[in-house]
mmCIF file of C-alpha atoms in Angstrom:
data_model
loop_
_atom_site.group_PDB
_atom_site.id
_atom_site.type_symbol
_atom_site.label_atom_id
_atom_site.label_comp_id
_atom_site.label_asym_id
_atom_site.label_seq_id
_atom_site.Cartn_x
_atom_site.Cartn_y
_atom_site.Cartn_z
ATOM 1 C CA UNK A 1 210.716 37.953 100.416
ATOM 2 C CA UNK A 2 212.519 41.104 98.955
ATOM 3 C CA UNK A 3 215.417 40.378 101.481
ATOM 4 C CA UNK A 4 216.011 36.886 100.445
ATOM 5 C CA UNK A 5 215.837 38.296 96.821
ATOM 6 C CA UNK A 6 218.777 40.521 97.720
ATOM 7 C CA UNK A 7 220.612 37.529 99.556
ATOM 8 C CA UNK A 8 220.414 35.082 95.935
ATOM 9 C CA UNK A 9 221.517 38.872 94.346
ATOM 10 C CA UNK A 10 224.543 38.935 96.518
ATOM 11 C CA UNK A 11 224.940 34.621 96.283
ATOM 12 C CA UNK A 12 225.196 35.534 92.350
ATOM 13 C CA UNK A 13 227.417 38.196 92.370
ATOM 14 C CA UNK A 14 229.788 36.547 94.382
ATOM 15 C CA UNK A 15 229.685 33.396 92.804
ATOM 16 C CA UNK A 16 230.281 35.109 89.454
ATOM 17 C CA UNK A 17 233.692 37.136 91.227
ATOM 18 C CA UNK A 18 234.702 33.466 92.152
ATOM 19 C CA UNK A 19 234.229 31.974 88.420
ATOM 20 C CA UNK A 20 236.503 34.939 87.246
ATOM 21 C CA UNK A 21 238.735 34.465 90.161
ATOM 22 C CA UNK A 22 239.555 30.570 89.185
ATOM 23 C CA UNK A 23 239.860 31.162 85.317
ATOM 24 C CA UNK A 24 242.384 33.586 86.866
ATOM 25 C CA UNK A 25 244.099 31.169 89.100
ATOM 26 C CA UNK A 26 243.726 27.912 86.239
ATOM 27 C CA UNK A 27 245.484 30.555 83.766
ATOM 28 C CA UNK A 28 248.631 31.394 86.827
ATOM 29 C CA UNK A 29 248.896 27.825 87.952
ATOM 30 C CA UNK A 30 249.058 26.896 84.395
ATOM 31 C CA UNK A 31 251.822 28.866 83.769
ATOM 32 C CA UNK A 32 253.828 28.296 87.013
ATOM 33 C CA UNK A 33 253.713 24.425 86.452
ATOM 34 C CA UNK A 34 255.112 25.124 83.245
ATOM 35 C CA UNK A 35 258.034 27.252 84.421
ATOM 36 C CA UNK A 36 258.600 25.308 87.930
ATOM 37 C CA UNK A 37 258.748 21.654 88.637
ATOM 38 C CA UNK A 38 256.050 21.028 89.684
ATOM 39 C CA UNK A 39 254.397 17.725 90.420
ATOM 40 C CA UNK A 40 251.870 16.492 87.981
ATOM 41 C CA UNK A 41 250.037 15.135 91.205
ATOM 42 C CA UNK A 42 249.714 18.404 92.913
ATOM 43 C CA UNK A 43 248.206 20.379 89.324
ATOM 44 C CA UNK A 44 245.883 17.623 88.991
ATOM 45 C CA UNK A 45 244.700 18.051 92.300
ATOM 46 C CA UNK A 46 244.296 21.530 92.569
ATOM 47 C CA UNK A 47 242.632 21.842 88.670
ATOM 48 C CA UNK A 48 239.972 18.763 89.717
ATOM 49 C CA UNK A 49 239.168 20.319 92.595
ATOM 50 C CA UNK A 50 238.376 23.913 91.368
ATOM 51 C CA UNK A 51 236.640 22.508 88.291
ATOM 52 C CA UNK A 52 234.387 20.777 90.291
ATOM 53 C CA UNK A 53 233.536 23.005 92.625
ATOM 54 C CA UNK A 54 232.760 25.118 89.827
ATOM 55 C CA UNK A 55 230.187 22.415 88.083
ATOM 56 C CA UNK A 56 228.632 23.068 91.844
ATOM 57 C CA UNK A 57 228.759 27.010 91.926
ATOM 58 C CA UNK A 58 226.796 27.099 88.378
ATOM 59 C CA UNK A 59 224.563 24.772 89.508
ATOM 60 C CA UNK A 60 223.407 26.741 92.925
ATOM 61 C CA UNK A 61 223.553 29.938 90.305
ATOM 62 C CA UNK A 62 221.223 28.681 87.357
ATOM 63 C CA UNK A 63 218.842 27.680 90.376
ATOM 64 C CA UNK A 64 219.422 31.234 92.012
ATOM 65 C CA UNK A 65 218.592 32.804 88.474
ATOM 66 C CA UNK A 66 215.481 31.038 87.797
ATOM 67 C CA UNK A 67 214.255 31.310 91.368
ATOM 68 C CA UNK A 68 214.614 35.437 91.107
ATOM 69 C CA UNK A 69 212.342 34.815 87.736
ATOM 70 C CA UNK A 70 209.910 32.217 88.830
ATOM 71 C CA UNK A 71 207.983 32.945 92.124
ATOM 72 C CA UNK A 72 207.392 30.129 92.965
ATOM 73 C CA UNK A 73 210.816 28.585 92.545
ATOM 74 C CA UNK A 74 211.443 31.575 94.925
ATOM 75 C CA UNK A 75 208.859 30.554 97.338
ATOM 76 C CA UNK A 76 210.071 27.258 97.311
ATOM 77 C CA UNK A 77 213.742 28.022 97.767
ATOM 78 C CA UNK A 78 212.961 29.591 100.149
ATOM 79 C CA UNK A 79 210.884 27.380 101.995
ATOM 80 C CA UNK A 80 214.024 24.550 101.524
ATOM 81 C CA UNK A 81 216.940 27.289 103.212
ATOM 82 C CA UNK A 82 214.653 28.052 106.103
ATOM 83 C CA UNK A 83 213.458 24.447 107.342
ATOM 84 C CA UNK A 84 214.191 23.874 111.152
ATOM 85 C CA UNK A 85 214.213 20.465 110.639
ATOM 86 C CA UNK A 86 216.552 20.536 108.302
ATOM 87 C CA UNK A 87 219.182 23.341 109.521
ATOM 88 C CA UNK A 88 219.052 21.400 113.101
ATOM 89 C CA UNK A 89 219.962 17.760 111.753
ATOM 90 C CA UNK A 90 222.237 19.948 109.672
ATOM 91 C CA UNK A 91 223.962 21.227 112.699
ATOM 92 C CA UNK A 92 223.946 17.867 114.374
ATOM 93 C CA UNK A 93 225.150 16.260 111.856
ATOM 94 C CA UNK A 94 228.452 18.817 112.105
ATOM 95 C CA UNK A 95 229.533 18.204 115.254
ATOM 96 C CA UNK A 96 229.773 14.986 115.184
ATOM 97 C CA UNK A 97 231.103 14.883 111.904
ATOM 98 C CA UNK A 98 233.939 17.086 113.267
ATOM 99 C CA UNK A 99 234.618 14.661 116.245
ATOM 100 C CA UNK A 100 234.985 12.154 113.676
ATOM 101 C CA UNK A 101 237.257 14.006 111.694
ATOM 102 C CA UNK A 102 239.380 14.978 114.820
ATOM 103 C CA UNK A 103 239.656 11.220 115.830
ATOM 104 C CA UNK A 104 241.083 10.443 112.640
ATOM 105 C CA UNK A 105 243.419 13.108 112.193
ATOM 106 C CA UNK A 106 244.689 12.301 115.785
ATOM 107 C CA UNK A 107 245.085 8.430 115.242
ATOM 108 C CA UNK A 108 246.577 9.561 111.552
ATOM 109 C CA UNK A 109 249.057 11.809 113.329
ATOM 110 C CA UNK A 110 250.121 8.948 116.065
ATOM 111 C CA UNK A 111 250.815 6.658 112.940
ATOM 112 C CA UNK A 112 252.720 8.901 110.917
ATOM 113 C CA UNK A 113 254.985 9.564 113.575
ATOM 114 C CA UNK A 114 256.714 6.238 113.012
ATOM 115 C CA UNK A 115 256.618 6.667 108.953
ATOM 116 C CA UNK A 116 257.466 10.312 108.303
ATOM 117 C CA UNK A 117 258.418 13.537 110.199
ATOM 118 C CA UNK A 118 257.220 15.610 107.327
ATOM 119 C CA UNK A 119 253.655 14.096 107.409
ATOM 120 C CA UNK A 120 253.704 14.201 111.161
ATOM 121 C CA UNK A 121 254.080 17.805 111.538
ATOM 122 C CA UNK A 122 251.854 18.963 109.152
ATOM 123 C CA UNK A 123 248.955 16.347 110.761
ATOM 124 C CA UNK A 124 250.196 18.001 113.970
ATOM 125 C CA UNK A 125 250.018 21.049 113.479
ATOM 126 C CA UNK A 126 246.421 20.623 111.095
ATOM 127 C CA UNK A 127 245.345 18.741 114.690
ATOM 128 C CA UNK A 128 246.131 21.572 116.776
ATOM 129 C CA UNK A 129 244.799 24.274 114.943
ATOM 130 C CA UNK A 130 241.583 21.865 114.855
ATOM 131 C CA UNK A 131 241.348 21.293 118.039
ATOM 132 C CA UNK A 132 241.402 25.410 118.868
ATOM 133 C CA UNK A 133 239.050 26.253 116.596
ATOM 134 C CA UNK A 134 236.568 23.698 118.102
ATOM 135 C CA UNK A 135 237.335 25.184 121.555
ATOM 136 C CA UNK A 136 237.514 29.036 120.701
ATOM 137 C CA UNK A 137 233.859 28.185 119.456
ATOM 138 C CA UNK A 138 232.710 26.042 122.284
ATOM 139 C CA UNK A 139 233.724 28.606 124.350
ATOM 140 C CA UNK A 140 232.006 31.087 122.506
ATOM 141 C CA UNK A 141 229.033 29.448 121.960
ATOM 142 C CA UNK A 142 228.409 28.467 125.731
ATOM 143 C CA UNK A 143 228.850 32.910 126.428
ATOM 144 C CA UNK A 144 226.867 33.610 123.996
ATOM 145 C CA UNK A 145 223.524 31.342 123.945
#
């Protein structure tokens, strides 16, 4: 139980270099959309995005914090990150979310071909790099287990 202590120790600390990492980056990008154009869409985006995941990060860290205090929220915590069940549906779940997501981005790619070269190439190219990833671990995967 003492390693998985040190594992939420190290989930906190890093979480709490991230928090100080986005102020950072809210406190640049807010400054750079004020001295570029920049689309309103784009700042939006980006600012949504990290605040939410941030609503997320301090939620995972107050239950990190009161499971180091509470042993039984420890025990418990525990119990939940190291269920079988739950990390194999988990990993089944993954692969054929990523087929799903590869289908898409593939018939996305086809369309925007006849729409816009710009939006083509980046699908393209986000398709490609996909697609190697899943096969650089496939590969890896069937040498190693």
């Amino acid at each position: 139980m003492e390693i998985f202590k040190t594992k939420l120790r190290k989930r906190l600390v890093i979480a709490g270099v991230y928090n100080g990492f986005v102020i950072i980056l809210f406190a640049m990008g807010y400054m750079v959309s004020k001295r570029y154009d920049v689309p309103d869409i784009a700042v939006g985006f980006t600012m949504g995005f990290f605040v939410g995941l941030q609503f997320v990060i301090i939620y995972y860290m107050a239950k990190y914090a009161a499971a180091l205090k509470i042993p039984e929220k420890l025990k418990l915590l525990y119990i939940e990150e190291n269920d079988e069940r739950k990390k194999f549906i988990e990993s089944k779940i993954s692969s054929i979310a990523l087929n799903i997501v590869l289908g898409g981005i593939i018939f996305a790619t086809i369309v925007s071909g006849f729409i816009d070269g710009t939006v083509f190439f980046t699908l393209m190219i986000t398709m490609i790099l996909s697609l190697l990833v899943k096969g650089i671990l496939k590969l890896y995967y069937r040498k190693k287990v």
